[in-house]
GROMACS .gro file of C-alpha atoms in nm:
model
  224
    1UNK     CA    1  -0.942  -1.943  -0.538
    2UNK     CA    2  -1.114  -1.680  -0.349
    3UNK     CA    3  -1.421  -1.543  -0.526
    4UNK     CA    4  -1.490  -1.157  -0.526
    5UNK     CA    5  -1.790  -0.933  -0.634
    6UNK     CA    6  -1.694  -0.549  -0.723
    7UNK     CA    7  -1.971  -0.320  -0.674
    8UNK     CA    8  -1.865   0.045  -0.842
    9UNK     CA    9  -2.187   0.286  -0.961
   10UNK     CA   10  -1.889   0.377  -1.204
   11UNK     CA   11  -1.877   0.076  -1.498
   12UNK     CA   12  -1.500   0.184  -1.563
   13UNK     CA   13  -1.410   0.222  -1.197
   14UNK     CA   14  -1.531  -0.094  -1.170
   15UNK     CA   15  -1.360  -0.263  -1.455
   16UNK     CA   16  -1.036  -0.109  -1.303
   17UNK     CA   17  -1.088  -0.257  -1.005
   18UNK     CA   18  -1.162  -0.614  -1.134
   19UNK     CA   19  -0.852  -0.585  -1.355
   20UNK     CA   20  -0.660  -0.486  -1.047
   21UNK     CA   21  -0.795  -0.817  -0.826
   22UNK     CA   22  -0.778  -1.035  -1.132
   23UNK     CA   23  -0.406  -0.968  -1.112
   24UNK     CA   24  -0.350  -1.083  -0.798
   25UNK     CA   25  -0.249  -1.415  -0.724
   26UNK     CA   26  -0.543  -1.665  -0.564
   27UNK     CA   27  -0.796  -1.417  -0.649
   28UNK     CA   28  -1.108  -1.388  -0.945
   29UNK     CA   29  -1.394  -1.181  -0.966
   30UNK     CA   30  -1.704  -1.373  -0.998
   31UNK     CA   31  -1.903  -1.076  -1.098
   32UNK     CA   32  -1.973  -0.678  -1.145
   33UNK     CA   33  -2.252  -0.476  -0.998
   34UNK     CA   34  -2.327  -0.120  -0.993
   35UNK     CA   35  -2.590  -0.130  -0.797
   36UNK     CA   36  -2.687  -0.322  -0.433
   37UNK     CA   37  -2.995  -0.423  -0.550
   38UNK     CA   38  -2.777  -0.605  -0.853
   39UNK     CA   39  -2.497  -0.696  -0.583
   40UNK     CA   40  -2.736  -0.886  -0.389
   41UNK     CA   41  -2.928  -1.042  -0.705
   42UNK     CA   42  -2.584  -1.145  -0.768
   43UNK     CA   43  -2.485  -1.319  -0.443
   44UNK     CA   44  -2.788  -1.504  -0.414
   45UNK     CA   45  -2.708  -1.735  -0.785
   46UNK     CA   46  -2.313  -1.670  -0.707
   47UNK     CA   47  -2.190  -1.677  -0.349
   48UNK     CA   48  -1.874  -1.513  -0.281
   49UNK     CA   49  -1.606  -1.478  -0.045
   50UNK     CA   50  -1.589  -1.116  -0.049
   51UNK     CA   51  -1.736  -0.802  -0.171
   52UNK     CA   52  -1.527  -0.478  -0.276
   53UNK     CA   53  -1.787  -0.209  -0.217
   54UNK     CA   54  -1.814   0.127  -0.332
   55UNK     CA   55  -2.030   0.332  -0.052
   56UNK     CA   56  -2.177   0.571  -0.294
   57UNK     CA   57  -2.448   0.351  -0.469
   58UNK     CA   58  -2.731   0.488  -0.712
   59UNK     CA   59  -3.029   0.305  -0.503
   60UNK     CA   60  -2.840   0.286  -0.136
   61UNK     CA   61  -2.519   0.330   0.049
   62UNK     CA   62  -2.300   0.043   0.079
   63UNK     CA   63  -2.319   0.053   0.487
   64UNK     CA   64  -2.655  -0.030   0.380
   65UNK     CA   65  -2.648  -0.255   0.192
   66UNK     CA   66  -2.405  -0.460   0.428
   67UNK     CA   67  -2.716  -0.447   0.686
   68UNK     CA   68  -2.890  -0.566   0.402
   69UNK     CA   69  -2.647  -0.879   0.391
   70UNK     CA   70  -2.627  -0.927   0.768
   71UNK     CA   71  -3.008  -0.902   0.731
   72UNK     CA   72  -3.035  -1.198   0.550
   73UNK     CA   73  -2.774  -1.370   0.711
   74UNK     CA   74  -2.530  -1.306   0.453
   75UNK     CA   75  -2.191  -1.320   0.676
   76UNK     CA   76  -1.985  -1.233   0.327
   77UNK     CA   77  -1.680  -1.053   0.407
   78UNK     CA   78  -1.688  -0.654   0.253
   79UNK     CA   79  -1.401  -0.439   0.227
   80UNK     CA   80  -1.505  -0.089   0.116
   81UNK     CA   81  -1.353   0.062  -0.152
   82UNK     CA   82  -1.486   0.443  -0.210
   83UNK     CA   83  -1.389   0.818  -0.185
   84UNK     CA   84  -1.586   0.858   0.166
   85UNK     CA   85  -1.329   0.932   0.371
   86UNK     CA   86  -1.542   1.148   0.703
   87UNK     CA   87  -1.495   0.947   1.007
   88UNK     CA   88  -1.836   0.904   1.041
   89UNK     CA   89  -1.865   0.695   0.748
   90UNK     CA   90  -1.516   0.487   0.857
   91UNK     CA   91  -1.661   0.438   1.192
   92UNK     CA   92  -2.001   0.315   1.051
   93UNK     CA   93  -1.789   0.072   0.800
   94UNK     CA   94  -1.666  -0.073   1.158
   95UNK     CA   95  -1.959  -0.096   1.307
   96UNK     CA   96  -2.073  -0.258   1.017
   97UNK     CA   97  -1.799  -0.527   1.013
   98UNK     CA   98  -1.603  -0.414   0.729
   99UNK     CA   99  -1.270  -0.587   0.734
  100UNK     CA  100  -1.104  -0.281   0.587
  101UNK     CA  101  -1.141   0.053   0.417
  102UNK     CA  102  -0.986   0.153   0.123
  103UNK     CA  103  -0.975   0.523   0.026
  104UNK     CA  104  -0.967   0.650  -0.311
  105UNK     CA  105  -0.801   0.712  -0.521
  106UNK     CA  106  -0.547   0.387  -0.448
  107UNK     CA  107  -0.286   0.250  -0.656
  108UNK     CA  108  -0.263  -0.141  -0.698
  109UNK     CA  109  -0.012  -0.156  -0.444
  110UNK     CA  110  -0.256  -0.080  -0.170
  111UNK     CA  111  -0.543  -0.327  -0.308
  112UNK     CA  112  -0.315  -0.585  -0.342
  113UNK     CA  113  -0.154  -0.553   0.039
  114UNK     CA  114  -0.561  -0.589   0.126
  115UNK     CA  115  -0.575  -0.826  -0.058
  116UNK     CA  116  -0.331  -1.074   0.079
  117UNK     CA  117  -0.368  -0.984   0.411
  118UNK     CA  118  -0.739  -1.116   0.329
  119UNK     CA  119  -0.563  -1.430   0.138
  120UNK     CA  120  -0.347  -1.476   0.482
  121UNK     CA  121  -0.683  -1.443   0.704
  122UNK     CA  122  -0.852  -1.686   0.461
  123UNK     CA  123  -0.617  -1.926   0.511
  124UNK     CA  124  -0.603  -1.921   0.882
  125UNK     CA  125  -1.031  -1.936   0.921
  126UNK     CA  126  -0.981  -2.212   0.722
  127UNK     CA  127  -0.757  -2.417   0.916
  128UNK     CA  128  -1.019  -2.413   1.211
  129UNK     CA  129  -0.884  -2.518   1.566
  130UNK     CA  130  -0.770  -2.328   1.845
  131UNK     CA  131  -0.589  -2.018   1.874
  132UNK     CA  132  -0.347  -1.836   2.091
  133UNK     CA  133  -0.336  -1.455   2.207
  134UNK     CA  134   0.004  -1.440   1.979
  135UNK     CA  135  -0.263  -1.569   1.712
  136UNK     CA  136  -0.529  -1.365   1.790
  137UNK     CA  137  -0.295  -1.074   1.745
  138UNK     CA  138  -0.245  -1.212   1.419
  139UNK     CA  139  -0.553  -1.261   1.283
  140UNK     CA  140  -0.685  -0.914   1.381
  141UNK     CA  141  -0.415  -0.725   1.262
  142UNK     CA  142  -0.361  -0.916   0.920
  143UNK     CA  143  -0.536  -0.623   0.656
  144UNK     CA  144  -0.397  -0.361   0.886
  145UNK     CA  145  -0.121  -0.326   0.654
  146UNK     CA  146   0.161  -0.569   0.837
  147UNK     CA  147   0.111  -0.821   0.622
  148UNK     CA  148   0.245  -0.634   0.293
  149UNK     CA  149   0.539  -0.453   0.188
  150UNK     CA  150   0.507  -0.098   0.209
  151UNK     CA  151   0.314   0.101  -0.041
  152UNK     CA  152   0.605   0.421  -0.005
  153UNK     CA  153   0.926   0.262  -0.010
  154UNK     CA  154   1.279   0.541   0.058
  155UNK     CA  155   1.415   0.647  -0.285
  156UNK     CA  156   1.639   0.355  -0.377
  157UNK     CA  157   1.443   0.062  -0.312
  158UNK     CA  158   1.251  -0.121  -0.519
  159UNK     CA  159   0.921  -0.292  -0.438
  160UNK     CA  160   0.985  -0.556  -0.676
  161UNK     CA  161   1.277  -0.661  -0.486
  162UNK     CA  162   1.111  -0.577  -0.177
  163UNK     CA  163   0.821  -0.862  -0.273
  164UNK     CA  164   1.128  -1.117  -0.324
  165UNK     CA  165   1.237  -1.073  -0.024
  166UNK     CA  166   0.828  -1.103   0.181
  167UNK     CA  167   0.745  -1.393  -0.058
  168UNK     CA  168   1.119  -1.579   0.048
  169UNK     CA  169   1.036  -1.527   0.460
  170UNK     CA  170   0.619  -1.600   0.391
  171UNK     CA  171   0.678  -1.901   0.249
  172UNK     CA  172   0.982  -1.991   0.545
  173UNK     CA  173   0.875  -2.274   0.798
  174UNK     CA  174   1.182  -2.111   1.025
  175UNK     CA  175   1.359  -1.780   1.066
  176UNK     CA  176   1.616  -1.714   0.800
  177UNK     CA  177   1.965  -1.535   0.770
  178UNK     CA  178   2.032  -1.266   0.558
  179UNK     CA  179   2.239  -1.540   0.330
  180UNK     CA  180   1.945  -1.759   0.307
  181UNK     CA  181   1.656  -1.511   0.191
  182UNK     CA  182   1.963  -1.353  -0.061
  183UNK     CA  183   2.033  -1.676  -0.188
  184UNK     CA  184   1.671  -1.782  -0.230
  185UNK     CA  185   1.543  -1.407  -0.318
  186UNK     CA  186   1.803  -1.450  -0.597
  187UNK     CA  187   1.967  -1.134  -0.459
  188UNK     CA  188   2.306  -1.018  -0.305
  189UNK     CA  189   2.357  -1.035   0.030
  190UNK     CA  190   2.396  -0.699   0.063
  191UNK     CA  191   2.126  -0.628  -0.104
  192UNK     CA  192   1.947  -0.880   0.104
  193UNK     CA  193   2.080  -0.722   0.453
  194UNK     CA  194   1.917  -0.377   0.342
  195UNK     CA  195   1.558  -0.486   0.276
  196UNK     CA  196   1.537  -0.705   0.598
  197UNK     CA  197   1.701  -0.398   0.771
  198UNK     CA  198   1.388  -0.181   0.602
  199UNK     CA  199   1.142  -0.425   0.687
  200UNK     CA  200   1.244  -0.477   1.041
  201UNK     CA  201   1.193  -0.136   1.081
  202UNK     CA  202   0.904  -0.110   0.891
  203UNK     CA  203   0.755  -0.398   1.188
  204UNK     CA  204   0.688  -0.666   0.870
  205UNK     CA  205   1.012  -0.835   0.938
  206UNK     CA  206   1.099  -0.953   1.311
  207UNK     CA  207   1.483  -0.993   1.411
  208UNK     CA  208   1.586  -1.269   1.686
  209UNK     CA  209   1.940  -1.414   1.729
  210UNK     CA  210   2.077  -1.721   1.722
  211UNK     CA  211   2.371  -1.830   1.982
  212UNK     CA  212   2.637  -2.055   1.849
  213UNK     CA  213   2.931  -2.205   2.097
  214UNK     CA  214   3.124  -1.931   2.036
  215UNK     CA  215   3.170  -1.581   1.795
  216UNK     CA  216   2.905  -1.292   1.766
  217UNK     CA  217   2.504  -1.404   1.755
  218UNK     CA  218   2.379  -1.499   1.420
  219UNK     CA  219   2.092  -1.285   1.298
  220UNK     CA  220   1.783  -1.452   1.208
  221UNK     CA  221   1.459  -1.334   1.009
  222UNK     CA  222   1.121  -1.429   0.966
  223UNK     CA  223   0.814  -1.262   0.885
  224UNK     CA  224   0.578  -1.059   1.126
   0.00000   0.00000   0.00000
């Protein structure tokens, strides 16, 4: 499981948000602050693998209080969560080493596509070893937003159906065909053929194809 602290001045913005990551698969909240100076009381009896954090604080900004963190050699990972949206602040939050920046207001569908992008990064820190540029590219674009399906699907879709079809090619060990992710998905093919179609375009879903001896290529998927 991977532990999270909220930190919201506002108690029911806060509860909101907890509710949100408590819904997410992997994830718990270990505690609530609405202050830093109770968010850093907090981590020191209750580590944590990462802080969502507000940047509008009662006693200090949250850019401060992740100097306050590095400070102390605190290397938790923060992604912030408030309405600051100048690009002052956003660059700051960079500087900073904030993994992401979340403006709000958000709907759960963008916290949880930060969410498991972090779960994907998690994973891959955790396997240690060596890496390649193809994995480098990886790893620093993984809370950009390729890792999810997108928040604004086209009228039709459904992002139910369009989290079948991610969790089918995640979870692949090889590129798929459209029969294969239907068949697993649970859906039609057709159905199937149109998400991979949106998601290829989208750049979450990459296309190769497969030569046989003879006939047209097969098309293969597998996740970006």
């Amino acid at each position: 499981m991977i532990d999270v602290l909220v930190v919201d001045d506002d108690v029911r913005v806060a509860e909101i948000n907890a509710a949100y990551v408590a819904k997410v698969a992997g994830f718990r909240v270990s505690c609530i602050a609405h202050t830093a100076a109770e968010a850093l009381t907090a981590l020191e009896t209750h580590p944590v693998d990462l802080i969502l954090l507000d940047h509008y604080l009662p006693d200090e900004t949250g850019l401060h209080m992740v100097g306050d963190l590095r400070r102390r050699g605190l290397l938790t990972d923060v992604i912030m969560v408030t309405a600051a949206r100048d690009i002052a602040t956003v660059q700051a939050a960079m500087r900073h080493g904030a993994l992401q920046y979340l403006v709000k207001p958000f709907t759960f569908a963008g916290l949880r596509s930060k969410l498991e992008g972090y779960a994907a990064l998690h994973r891959t820190f955790e396997g240690g070893g060596q890496a390649e540029q193809s994995e480098v590219d990886r790893i620093f674009g993984a809370l950009g937003g390729a890792g999810a399906v997108p928040a604004e699907l086209p009228k039709g879709h459904s992002t139910a159906t369009a989290d079948r079809v991610r969790s089918v090619l995640r979870s692949a060990e090889a590129p798929l065909s459209a029969q294969e992710v239907a068949v697993q998905a649970g859906l039609s093919r057709q159905t199937a053929q149109r998400y991979l179609k949106l998601l290829e375009r989208t750049g979450r879903v990459r296309l190769t194809l497969r030569y046989g001896e003879t006939g047209r290529p097969e098309h293969r998927y597998e996740w970006a």
